[in-house]
mmCIF file of C-alpha atoms in Angstrom:
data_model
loop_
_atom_site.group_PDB
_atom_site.id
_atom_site.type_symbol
_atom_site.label_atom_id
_atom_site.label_comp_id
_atom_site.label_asym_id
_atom_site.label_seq_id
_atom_site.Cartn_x
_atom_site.Cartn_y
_atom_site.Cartn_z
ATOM 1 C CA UNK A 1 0.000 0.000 0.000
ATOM 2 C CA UNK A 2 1.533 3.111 -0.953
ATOM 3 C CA UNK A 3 0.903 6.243 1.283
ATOM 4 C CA UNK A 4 -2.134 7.882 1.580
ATOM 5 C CA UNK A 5 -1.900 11.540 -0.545
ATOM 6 C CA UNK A 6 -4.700 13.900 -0.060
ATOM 7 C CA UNK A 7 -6.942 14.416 -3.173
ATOM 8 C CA UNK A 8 -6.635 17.906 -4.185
ATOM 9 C CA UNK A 9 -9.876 17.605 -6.587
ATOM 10 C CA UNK A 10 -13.129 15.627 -6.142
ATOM 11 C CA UNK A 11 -13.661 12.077 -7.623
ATOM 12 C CA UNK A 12 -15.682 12.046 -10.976
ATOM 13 C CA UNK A 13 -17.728 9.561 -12.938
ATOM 14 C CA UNK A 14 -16.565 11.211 -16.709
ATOM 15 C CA UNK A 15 -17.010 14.903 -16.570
ATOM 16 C CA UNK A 16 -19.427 14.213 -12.995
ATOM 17 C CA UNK A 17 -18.767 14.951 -9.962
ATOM 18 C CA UNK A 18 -19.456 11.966 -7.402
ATOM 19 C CA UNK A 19 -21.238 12.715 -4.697
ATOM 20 C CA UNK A 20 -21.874 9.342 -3.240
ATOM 21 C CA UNK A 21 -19.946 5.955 -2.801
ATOM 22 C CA UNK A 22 -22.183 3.032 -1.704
ATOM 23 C CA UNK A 23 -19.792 -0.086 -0.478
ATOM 24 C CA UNK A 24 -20.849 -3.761 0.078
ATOM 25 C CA UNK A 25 -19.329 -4.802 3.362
ATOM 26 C CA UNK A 26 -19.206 -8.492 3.225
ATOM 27 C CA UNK A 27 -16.767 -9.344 0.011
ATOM 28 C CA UNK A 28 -16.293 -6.270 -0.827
ATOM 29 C CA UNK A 29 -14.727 -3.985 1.889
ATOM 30 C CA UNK A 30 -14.823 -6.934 4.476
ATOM 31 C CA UNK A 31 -12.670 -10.484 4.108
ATOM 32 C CA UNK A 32 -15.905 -13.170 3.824
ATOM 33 C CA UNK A 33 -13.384 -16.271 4.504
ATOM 34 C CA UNK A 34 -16.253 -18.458 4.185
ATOM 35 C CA UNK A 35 -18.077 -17.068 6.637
ATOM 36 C CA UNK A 36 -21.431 -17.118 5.381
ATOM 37 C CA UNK A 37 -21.539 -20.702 4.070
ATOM 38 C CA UNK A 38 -20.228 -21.912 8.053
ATOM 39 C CA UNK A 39 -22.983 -19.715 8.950
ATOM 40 C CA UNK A 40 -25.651 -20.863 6.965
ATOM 41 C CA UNK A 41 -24.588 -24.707 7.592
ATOM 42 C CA UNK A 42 -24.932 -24.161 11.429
ATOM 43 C CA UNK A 43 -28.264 -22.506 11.384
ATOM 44 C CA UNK A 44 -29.965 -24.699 9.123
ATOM 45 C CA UNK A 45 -28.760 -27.739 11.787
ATOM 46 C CA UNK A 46 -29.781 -25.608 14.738
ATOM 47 C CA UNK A 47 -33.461 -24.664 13.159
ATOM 48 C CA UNK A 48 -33.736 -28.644 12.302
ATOM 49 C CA UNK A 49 -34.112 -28.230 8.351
ATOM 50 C CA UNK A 50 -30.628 -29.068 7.613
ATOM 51 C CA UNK A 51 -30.606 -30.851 3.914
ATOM 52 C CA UNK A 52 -28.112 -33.509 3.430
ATOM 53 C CA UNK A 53 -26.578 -34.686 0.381
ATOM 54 C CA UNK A 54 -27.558 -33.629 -2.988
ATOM 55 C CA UNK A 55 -30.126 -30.834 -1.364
ATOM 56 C CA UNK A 56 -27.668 -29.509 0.940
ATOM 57 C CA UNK A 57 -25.350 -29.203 -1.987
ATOM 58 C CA UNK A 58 -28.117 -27.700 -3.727
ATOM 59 C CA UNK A 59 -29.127 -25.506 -1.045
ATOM 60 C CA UNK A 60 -25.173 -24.183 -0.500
ATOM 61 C CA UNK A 61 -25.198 -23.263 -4.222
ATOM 62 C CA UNK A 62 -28.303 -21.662 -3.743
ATOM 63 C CA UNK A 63 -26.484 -19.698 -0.571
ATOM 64 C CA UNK A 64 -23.612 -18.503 -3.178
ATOM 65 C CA UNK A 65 -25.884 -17.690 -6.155
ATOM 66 C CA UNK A 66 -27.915 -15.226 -3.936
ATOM 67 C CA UNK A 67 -24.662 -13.679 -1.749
ATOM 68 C CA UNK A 68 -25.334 -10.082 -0.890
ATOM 69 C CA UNK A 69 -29.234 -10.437 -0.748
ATOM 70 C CA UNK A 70 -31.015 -9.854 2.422
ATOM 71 C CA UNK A 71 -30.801 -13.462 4.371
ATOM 72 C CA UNK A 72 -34.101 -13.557 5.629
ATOM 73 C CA UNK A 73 -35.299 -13.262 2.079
ATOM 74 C CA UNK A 74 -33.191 -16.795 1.605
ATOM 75 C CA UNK A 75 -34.304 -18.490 3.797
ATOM 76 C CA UNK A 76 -38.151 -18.141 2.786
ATOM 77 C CA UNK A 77 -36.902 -19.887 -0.082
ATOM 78 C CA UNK A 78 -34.710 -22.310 1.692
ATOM 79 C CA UNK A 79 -37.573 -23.595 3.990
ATOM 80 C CA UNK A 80 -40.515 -22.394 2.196
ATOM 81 C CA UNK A 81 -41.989 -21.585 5.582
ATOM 82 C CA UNK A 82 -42.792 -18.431 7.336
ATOM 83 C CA UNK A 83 -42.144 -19.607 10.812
ATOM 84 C CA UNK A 84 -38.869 -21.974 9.706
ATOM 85 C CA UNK A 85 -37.070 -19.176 8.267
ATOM 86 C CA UNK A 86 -37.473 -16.806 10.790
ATOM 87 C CA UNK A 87 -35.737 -19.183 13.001
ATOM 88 C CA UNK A 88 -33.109 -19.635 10.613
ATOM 89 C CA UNK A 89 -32.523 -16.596 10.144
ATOM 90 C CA UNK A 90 -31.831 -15.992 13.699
ATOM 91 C CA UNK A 91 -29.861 -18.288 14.079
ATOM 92 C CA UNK A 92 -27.585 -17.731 11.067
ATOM 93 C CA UNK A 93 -27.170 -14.196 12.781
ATOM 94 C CA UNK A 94 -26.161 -15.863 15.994
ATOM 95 C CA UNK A 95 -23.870 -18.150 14.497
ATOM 96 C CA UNK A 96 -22.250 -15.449 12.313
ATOM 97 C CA UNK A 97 -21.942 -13.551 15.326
ATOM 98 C CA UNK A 98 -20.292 -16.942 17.321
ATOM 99 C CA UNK A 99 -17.775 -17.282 14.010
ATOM 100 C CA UNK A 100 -17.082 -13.664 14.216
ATOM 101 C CA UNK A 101 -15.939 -13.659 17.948
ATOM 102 C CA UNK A 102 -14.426 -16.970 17.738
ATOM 103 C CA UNK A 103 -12.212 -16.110 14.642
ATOM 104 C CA UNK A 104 -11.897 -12.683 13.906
ATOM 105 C CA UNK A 105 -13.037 -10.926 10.991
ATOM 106 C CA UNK A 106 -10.610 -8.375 8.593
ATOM 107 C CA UNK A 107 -10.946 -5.430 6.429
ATOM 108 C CA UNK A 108 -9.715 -5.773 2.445
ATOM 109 C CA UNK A 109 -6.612 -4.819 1.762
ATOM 110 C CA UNK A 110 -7.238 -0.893 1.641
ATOM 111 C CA UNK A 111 -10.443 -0.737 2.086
ATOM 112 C CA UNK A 112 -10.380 1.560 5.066
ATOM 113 C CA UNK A 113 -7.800 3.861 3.651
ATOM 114 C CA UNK A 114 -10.421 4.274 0.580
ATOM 115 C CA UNK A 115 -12.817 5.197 2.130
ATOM 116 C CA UNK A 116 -10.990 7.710 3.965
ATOM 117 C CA UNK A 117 -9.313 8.959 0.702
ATOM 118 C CA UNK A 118 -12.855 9.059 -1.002
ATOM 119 C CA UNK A 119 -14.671 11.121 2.336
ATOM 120 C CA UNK A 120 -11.127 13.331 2.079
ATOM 121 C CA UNK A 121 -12.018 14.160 -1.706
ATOM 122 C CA UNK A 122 -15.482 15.396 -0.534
ATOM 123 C CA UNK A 123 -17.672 11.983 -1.284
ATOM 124 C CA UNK A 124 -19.955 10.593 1.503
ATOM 125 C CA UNK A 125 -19.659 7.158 1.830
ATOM 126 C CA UNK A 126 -21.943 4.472 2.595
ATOM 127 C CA UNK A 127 -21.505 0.639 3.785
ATOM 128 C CA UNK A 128 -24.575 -1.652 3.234
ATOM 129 C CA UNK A 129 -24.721 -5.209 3.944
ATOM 130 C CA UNK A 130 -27.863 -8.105 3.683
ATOM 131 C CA UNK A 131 -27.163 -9.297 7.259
ATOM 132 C CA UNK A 132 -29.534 -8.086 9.860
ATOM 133 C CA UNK A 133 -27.985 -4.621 11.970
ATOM 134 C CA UNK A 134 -27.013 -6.924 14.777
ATOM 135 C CA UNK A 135 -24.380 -8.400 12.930
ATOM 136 C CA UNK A 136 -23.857 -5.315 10.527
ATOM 137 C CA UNK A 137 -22.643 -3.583 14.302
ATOM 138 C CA UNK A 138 -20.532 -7.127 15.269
ATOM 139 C CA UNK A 139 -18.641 -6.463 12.529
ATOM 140 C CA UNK A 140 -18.411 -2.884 12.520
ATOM 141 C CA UNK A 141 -17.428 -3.363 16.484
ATOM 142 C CA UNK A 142 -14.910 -5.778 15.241
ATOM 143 C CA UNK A 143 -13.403 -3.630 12.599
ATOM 144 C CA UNK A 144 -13.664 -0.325 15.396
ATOM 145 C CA UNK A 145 -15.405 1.204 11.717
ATOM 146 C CA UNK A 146 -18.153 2.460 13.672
ATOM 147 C CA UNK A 147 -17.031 5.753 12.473
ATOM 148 C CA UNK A 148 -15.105 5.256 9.312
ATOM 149 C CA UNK A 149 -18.085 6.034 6.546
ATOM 150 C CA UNK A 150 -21.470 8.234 7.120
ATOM 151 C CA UNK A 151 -23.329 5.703 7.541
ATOM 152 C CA UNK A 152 -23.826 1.755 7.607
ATOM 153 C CA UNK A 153 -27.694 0.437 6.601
ATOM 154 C CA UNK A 154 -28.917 -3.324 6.502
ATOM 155 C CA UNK A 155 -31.982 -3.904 4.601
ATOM 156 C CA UNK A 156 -34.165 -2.908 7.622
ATOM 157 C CA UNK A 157 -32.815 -0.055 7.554
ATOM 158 C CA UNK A 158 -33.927 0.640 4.308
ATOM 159 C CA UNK A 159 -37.341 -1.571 3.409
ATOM 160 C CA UNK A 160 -36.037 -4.231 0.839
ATOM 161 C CA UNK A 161 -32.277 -5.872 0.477
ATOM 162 C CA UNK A 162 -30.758 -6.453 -2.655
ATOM 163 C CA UNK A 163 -31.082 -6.456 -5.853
ATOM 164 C CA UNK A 164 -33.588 -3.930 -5.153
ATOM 165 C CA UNK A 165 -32.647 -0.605 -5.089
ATOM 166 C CA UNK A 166 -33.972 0.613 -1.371
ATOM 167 C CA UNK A 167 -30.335 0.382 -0.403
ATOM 168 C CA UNK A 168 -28.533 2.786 -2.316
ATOM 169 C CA UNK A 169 -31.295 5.439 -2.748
ATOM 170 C CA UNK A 170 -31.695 5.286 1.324
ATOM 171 C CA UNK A 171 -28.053 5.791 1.366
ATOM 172 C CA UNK A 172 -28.847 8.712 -1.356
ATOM 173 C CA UNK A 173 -31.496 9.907 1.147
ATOM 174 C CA UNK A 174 -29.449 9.875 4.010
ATOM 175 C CA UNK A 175 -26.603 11.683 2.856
ATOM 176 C CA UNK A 176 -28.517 14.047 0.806
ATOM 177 C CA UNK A 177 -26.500 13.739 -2.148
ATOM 178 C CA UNK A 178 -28.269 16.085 -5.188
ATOM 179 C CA UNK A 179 -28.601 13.011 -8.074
ATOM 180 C CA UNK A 180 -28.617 9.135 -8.596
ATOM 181 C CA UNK A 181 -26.312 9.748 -11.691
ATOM 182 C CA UNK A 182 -23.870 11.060 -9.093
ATOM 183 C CA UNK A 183 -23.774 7.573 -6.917
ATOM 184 C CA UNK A 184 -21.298 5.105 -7.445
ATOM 185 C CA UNK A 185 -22.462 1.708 -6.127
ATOM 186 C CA UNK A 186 -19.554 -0.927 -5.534
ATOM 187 C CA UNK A 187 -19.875 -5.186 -4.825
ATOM 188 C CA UNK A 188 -18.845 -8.553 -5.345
ATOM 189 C CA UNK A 189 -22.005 -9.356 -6.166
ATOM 190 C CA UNK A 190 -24.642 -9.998 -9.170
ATOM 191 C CA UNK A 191 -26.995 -8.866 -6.550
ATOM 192 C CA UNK A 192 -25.160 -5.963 -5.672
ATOM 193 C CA UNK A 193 -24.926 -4.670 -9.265
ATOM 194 C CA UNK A 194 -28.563 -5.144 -10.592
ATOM 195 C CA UNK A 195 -29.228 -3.240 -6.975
ATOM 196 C CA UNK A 196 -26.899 -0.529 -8.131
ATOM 197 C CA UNK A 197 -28.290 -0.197 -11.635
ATOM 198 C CA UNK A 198 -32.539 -0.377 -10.149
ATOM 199 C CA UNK A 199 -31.305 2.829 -8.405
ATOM 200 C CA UNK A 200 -29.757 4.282 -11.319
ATOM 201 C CA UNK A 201 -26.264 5.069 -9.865
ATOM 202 C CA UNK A 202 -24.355 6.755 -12.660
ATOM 203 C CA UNK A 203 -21.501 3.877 -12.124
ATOM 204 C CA UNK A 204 -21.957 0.513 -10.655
ATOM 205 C CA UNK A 205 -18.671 -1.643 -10.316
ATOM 206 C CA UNK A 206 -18.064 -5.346 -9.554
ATOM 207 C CA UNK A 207 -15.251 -6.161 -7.506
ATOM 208 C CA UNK A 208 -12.938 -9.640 -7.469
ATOM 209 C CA UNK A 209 -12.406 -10.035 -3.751
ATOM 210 C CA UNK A 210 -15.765 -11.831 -3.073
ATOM 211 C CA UNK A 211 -18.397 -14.108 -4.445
ATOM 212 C CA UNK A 212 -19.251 -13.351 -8.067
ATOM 213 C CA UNK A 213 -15.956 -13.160 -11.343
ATOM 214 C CA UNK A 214 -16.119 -10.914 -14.519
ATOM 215 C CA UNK A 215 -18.772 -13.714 -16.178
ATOM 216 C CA UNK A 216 -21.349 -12.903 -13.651
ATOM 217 C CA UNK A 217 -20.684 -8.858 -13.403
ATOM 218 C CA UNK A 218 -20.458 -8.726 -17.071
ATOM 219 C CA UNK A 219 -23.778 -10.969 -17.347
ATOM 220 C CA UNK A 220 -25.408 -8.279 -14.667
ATOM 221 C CA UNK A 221 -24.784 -5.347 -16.695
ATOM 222 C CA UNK A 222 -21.611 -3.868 -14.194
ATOM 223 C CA UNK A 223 -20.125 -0.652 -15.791
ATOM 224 C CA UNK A 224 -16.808 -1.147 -14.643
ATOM 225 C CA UNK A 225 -15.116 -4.180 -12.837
ATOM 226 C CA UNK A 226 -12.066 -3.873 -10.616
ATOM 227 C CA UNK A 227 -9.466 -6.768 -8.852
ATOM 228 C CA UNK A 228 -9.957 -5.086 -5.501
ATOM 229 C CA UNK A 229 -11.606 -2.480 -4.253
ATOM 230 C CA UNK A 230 -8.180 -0.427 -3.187
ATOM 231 C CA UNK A 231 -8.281 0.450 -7.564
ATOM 232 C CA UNK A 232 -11.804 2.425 -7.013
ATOM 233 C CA UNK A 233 -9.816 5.769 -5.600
ATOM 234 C CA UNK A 234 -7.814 5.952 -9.009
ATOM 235 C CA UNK A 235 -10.966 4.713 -11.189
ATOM 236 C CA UNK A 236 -12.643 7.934 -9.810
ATOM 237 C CA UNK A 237 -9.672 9.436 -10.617
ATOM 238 C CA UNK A 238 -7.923 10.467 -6.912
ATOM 239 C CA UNK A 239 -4.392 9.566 -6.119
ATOM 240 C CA UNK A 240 -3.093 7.637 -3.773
ATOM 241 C CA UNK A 241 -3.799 3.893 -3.947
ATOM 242 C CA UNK A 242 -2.469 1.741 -6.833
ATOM 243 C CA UNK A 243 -4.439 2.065 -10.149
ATOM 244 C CA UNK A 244 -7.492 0.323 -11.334
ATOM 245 C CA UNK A 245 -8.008 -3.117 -13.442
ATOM 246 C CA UNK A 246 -10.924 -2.231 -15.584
ATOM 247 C CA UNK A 247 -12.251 -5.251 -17.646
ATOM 248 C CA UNK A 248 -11.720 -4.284 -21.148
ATOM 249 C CA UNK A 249 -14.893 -3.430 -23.061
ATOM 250 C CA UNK A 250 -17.322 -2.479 -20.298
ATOM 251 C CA UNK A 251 -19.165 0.848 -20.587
ATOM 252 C CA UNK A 252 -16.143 2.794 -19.043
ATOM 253 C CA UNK A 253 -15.280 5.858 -17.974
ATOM 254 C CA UNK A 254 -13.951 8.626 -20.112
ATOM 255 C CA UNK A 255 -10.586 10.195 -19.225
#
């Protein structure tokens, strides 16, 4: 990581000015490790629908496929029952919480020193995550991030998770930033990009750190795609981090 300069002009989105930065946690600005699926495995045992064999293969893909959407939302599908996933879903939250505690959790590489390089250059920034605020704050607590970015939302914080768009436009809302087309929405996600692009952010950009590659992002419509999210500061156009990896042939950004 080189050291930090201070941006001497705002970031931009072409000839834009961006006013807005909404960041996935999990994946994105926050090591997964594997979390989730250890997660998911011990609260389907503990709610007593845990699949075996080909189903719990099935439902694990499932799991991946829908990373970044709110978990509650999963689990109705998982169990099909009202009741059942309610359970599971707190108890995925308590085990993600036990995991958390019991093993640590860590930032991406320069992750924290973008964000501060991005609020420097006159951006708000916003994290948003699918878990439920409980664990949004255990990891925030873990991280001591409680104050790095304006503001952190969870889907009930906002109405819907992803891929709606309630996240980013309650980020928009919060920080009272003047357009969509001057939000940047970044994830590892499909989910996180078709949330991005239902809220019209003028740029929405995968990232390579988490769950989804450049088949998926380019599949989901992602303007931009990046190896880590320590490239967005110089994709904006700041100094001070090393420089992006656009994927070739996305719409990109003019110089």
């Amino acid at each position: 990581m080189t050291t930090l300069e201070t941006a001497t002009t705002p970031p931009r989105i072409g000839d834009r000015t961006v006013e807005l930065v909404v960041l996935d946690m999990a994946g994105t600005t926050v090591c997964d490790d594997g979390l989730v699926e250890r997660a998911f495995a011990l609260a389907a045992e503990r709610a007593g629908f845990a699949p075996e064999g080909e189903a719990r293969e099935r439902a694990l893909q499932y799991v991946r496929d829908t990373m970044g959407q709110s978990k509650i939302a999963v689990f109705r599908v998982l169990t099909g029952d009202e009741d059942l996933a309610q359970r599971a879903n707190a108890e995925f939250e308590g085990a993600y919480a036990e995991l958390v505690a019991e093993l640590g959790v860590s930032a991406i590489a320069g992750a924290a020193e973008t964000v501060r390089l991005l609020r420097e250059a006159g951006a708000s920034v916003v994290l948003t995550t699918g878990f439920a605020p409980a664990t949004r704050d255990a990891i925030l607590d873990a991280l001591d991030w409680h104050d790095l970015a304006d503001a952190a939302l969870a889907p009930a914080d906002a109405g819907r998770g992803r891929p709606y768009p309630d996240l980013p436009l309650t980020a928009l809302l919060r920080t009272g930033a003047g357009s969509v087309g001057s939000m940047v929405v970044v994830g590892d996600t499909q989910s996180d990009i078709g949330s991005g692009l239902a809220a019209g952010a003028g740029l929405v950009v995968g990232v390579l750190t988490g769950t989804h590659g450049r088949a998926e992002f380019e599949a989901a419509g992602a303007h931009a795609i990046i190896e880590s999210i320590a490239d967005l500061p110089a994709l904006l156009g700041l100094p001070g981090l090393p420089g992006p990896s656009i994927l070739p042939g996305l719409p990109g950004l003019e110089a």
